[in-house]
Coordinates of C-alpha atoms in Angstrom, one line a residue:
M1 CA -0.3 0.0 -0.1
Q2 CA 0.9 3.6 -0.9
T3 CA 1.2 5.8 1.8
S4 CA 3.2 8.7 1.1
S5 CA 1.3 12.4 0.6
P6 CA 0.2 13.3 -2.5
Q7 CA 2.0 16.3 -4.3
G8 CA -0.8 18.7 -4.9
M9 CA -4.2 19.0 -2.6
V10 CA -6.9 16.5 -2.0
Y11 CA -10.4 18.3 -3.1
G12 CA -13.5 16.3 -1.4
V13 CA -17.0 16.0 -2.7
I14 CA -20.5 16.0 -1.3
L15 CA -23.7 15.6 -2.2
N16 CA -22.8 13.9 -5.6
D17 CA -24.5 10.2 -4.5
R18 CA -28.4 9.8 -5.3
P19 CA -28.9 7.7 -2.1
T20 CA -27.8 10.9 -0.3
L21 CA -29.8 13.3 -2.0
D22 CA -32.7 11.4 -2.1
R23 CA -32.2 10.6 1.9
L24 CA -32.1 14.1 2.2
G25 CA -34.8 14.8 0.1
P26 CA -37.0 18.2 0.6
A27 CA -34.5 19.0 3.7
L28 CA -32.5 20.4 0.5
S29 CA -35.7 23.1 -0.1
Q30 CA -35.4 24.5 2.9
P31 CA -33.6 27.4 4.2
P32 CA -30.2 28.7 4.0
Y33 CA -30.3 27.4 0.5
N34 CA -33.9 26.8 -0.2
A35 CA -33.2 24.8 -3.3
P36 CA -30.8 21.5 -4.1
P37 CA -27.0 22.1 -5.3
K38 CA -26.8 23.4 -8.8
A39 CA -23.0 22.9 -9.0
P40 CA -20.7 20.7 -7.5
I41 CA -20.5 21.4 -3.7
L42 CA -16.2 21.1 -2.5
Y43 CA -14.0 20.9 0.5
I44 CA -10.4 20.2 1.2
K45 CA -8.6 17.7 3.0
P46 CA -5.1 19.7 3.9
Y47 CA -1.8 18.2 3.6
N48 CA -2.0 17.3 8.2
T49 CA -5.1 15.0 6.8
H50 CA -3.0 12.9 4.5
A51 CA -2.2 10.0 6.1
G52 CA -1.0 6.1 5.8
A53 CA -1.8 3.0 7.6
A54 CA -3.5 4.5 11.6
V55 CA -5.7 7.2 12.2
R56 CA -5.7 8.3 16.0
L57 CA -9.4 9.5 16.8
P58 CA -9.3 13.5 18.1
R59 CA -9.1 14.0 21.7
G60 CA -12.8 13.7 22.9
A61 CA -14.1 11.9 20.2
E62 CA -15.1 8.5 20.2
R63 CA -15.7 7.3 17.1
V64 CA -15.2 8.8 13.4
E65 CA -17.1 7.9 10.2
V66 CA -15.3 5.8 7.6
A67 CA -16.1 7.1 3.9
A68 CA -15.1 5.1 1.0
T69 CA -14.6 7.0 -2.3
L70 CA -12.4 7.1 -5.3
G71 CA -9.5 10.1 -6.1
L72 CA -9.0 10.6 -9.3
V73 CA -5.2 11.6 -9.9
I74 CA -4.8 14.6 -12.3
G75 CA -2.2 14.0 -14.4
R76 CA -1.3 17.8 -15.9
D77 CA -3.1 21.3 -15.3
A78 CA -6.5 21.2 -16.1
T79 CA -8.6 24.7 -16.4
A80 CA -12.6 24.4 -18.3
L81 CA -12.0 21.1 -19.5
D82 CA -14.5 19.3 -22.1
E83 CA -16.9 16.8 -20.6
A84 CA -16.2 14.3 -24.1
T85 CA -12.1 14.5 -23.5
A86 CA -11.5 15.4 -19.4
M87 CA -10.4 12.1 -18.4
D88 CA -7.4 13.0 -20.4
A89 CA -6.1 15.0 -17.4
V90 CA -6.5 11.7 -15.3
A91 CA -3.7 10.2 -14.5
G92 CA -4.5 7.6 -12.3
L93 CA -7.0 6.6 -10.1
R94 CA -6.6 5.8 -5.6
P95 CA -8.8 4.9 -3.1
I96 CA -9.6 6.9 -0.6
L97 CA -11.1 6.8 3.4
D98 CA -12.0 9.9 4.1
V99 CA -12.4 9.8 7.6
S100 CA -15.1 12.7 9.7
L101 CA -16.2 13.1 13.0
P102 CA -20.0 12.8 12.6
N103 CA -21.9 16.0 11.5
P104 CA -25.5 15.6 10.5
S105 CA -25.1 19.3 9.4
V106 CA -24.8 19.9 5.6
Y107 CA -25.3 23.8 5.7
R108 CA -21.8 25.1 7.0
P109 CA -18.8 23.5 6.2
P110 CA -17.2 21.2 8.8
V111 CA -13.5 22.0 9.2
R112 CA -12.7 20.7 12.5
E113 CA -14.7 17.3 11.4
R114 CA -13.3 17.0 8.3
C115 CA -9.6 18.1 8.5
F116 CA -8.3 16.7 11.9
D117 CA -4.7 14.9 11.4
G118 CA -4.4 11.6 9.6
S119 CA -8.3 11.7 8.3
C120 CA -7.2 10.9 5.0
P121 CA -5.9 7.6 4.1
M122 CA -5.0 6.8 0.5
G123 CA -3.9 3.6 -1.1
G124 CA -1.9 2.6 -3.7
T125 CA -2.5 4.6 -7.4
L126 CA -3.5 2.8 -10.4
P127 CA -2.9 4.1 -13.8
Y128 CA -6.0 5.4 -15.0
A129 CA -5.6 3.4 -18.4
A130 CA -5.2 0.3 -16.4
V131 CA -8.9 0.2 -15.1
A132 CA -12.1 -0.5 -17.3
G133 CA -15.6 -0.1 -16.2
L134 CA -14.7 2.7 -14.1
E135 CA -18.4 3.7 -13.2
A136 CA -19.2 0.4 -12.7
L137 CA -16.7 -0.5 -9.7
T138 CA -18.3 -0.9 -6.5
L139 CA -16.9 -0.1 -3.0
R140 CA -16.6 -1.8 0.3
T141 CA -16.1 -1.2 3.4
L142 CA -15.2 -3.5 5.9
V143 CA -14.9 -3.3 9.6
N144 CA -13.0 -5.9 11.7
G145 CA -13.5 -8.0 8.5
T146 CA -17.3 -7.5 8.8
V147 CA -18.8 -5.5 5.3
V148 CA -20.7 -2.2 6.9
A149 CA -21.0 -0.5 3.2
E150 CA -21.1 -1.3 0.0
R151 CA -21.8 1.2 -3.1
S152 CA -21.3 1.6 -6.8
L153 CA -20.0 4.5 -8.9
S154 CA -22.8 4.2 -11.2
D155 CA -24.6 6.6 -8.3
L156 CA -23.0 9.4 -9.2
V157 CA -24.9 12.5 -9.5
R158 CA -22.1 13.6 -11.6
P159 CA -20.0 11.1 -13.4
P160 CA -16.1 11.4 -13.5
A161 CA -15.9 13.3 -16.9
R162 CA -19.0 15.5 -15.8
L163 CA -17.6 16.2 -12.3
L164 CA -14.0 17.1 -13.8
A165 CA -15.8 19.7 -16.2
E166 CA -17.3 21.3 -13.9
V167 CA -15.2 21.9 -11.4
T168 CA -12.6 23.3 -14.3
G169 CA -14.7 25.4 -14.9
F170 CA -14.6 27.6 -12.0
M171 CA -11.1 26.8 -11.0
T172 CA -7.6 25.1 -11.9
L173 CA -6.7 21.2 -10.5
R174 CA -2.9 21.6 -10.8
A175 CA -0.8 18.6 -11.7
G176 CA -0.8 15.9 -8.5
D177 CA -4.0 17.4 -7.5
I178 CA -6.4 14.8 -5.9
L179 CA -10.6 15.4 -6.3
H180 CA -12.3 12.6 -5.6
L181 CA -15.8 11.3 -6.8
G182 CA -17.8 12.2 -3.3
I183 CA -18.7 10.8 0.0
A184 CA -22.2 9.4 0.9
L185 CA -23.0 11.3 4.0
N186 CA -24.1 9.5 7.3
G187 CA -21.6 6.3 6.6
P188 CA -20.3 3.4 9.0
Q189 CA -18.7 4.3 11.9
A190 CA -15.5 3.0 13.5
G191 CA -13.8 3.1 17.1
A192 CA -10.5 2.9 18.8
G193 CA -9.2 -0.6 18.2
D194 CA -11.3 -1.5 15.3
R195 CA -9.5 -2.0 11.8
V196 CA -11.2 -0.9 8.3
R197 CA -10.7 -2.3 5.1
L198 CA -11.4 -0.6 1.5
E199 CA -11.9 -2.9 -1.2
I200 CA -12.6 -2.2 -4.6
D201 CA -11.9 -4.9 -7.5
G202 CA -8.4 -3.6 -9.5
F203 CA -6.9 -2.7 -6.4
A204 CA -5.3 -3.4 -3.5
P205 CA -6.8 -3.0 -0.4
L206 CA -6.5 0.1 1.6
D207 CA -6.0 -1.2 5.2
I208 CA -6.3 1.0 8.5
A209 CA -6.4 0.9 12.3
I210 CA -8.2 3.7 14.3
E211 CA -6.4 4.7 17.7
D212 CA -7.2 6.6 20.4
A213 CA -6.0 9.7 21.2
A214 CA -4.2 8.8 24.3
A215 CA -2.0 6.0 22.1
E216 CA 0.9 8.5 21.8
G217 CA 0.6 9.6 25.5
E218 CA -1.6 12.5 24.8
T219 CA -4.4 12.8 27.1
P220 CA -8.0 12.5 25.5

């Protein structure tokens, strides 16, 4: 498993899967936004989140959510891509477990909940050309050997090429950046001592351990 940090930024996406939108339903049409999102909703997983094989619980936390997704590794600077050719800018694909503190709100950027140290473990990168049927891939999350969540990338509201085209329509992605395809909200949870695995056919499994904040001498 590759555990080194990417060269660039990691951009996360929410509300890009149909089950989440269906579950939120009428709530998306209520204040403060009054309508479902019309553009991709992004957040950043900064360098302090890029992690290897262990994730330590933030001080005071008992559990975290572990959301499975797949990252598009950008191979060249990309601006205003056309959907028909957008995937030409993708060099590789990288499994990601986007770890966060449970937070039911979708109205405010949850920086504290999503950006704590070590909250973005990533697996090894496969060349994009080596992966067939990207939108048909299934992501399985296991906690202590038991499958606790399974999702197909066929549930994406914006498939990879469309997502890339829309994001690069308002910002440039640099070579080495990673844009992940989105997470399902209210995902499975894990606590100290649990072992979490992300399985995607054709990729090496991504395995992490959840550690208590006191594991290295800190007081929770």
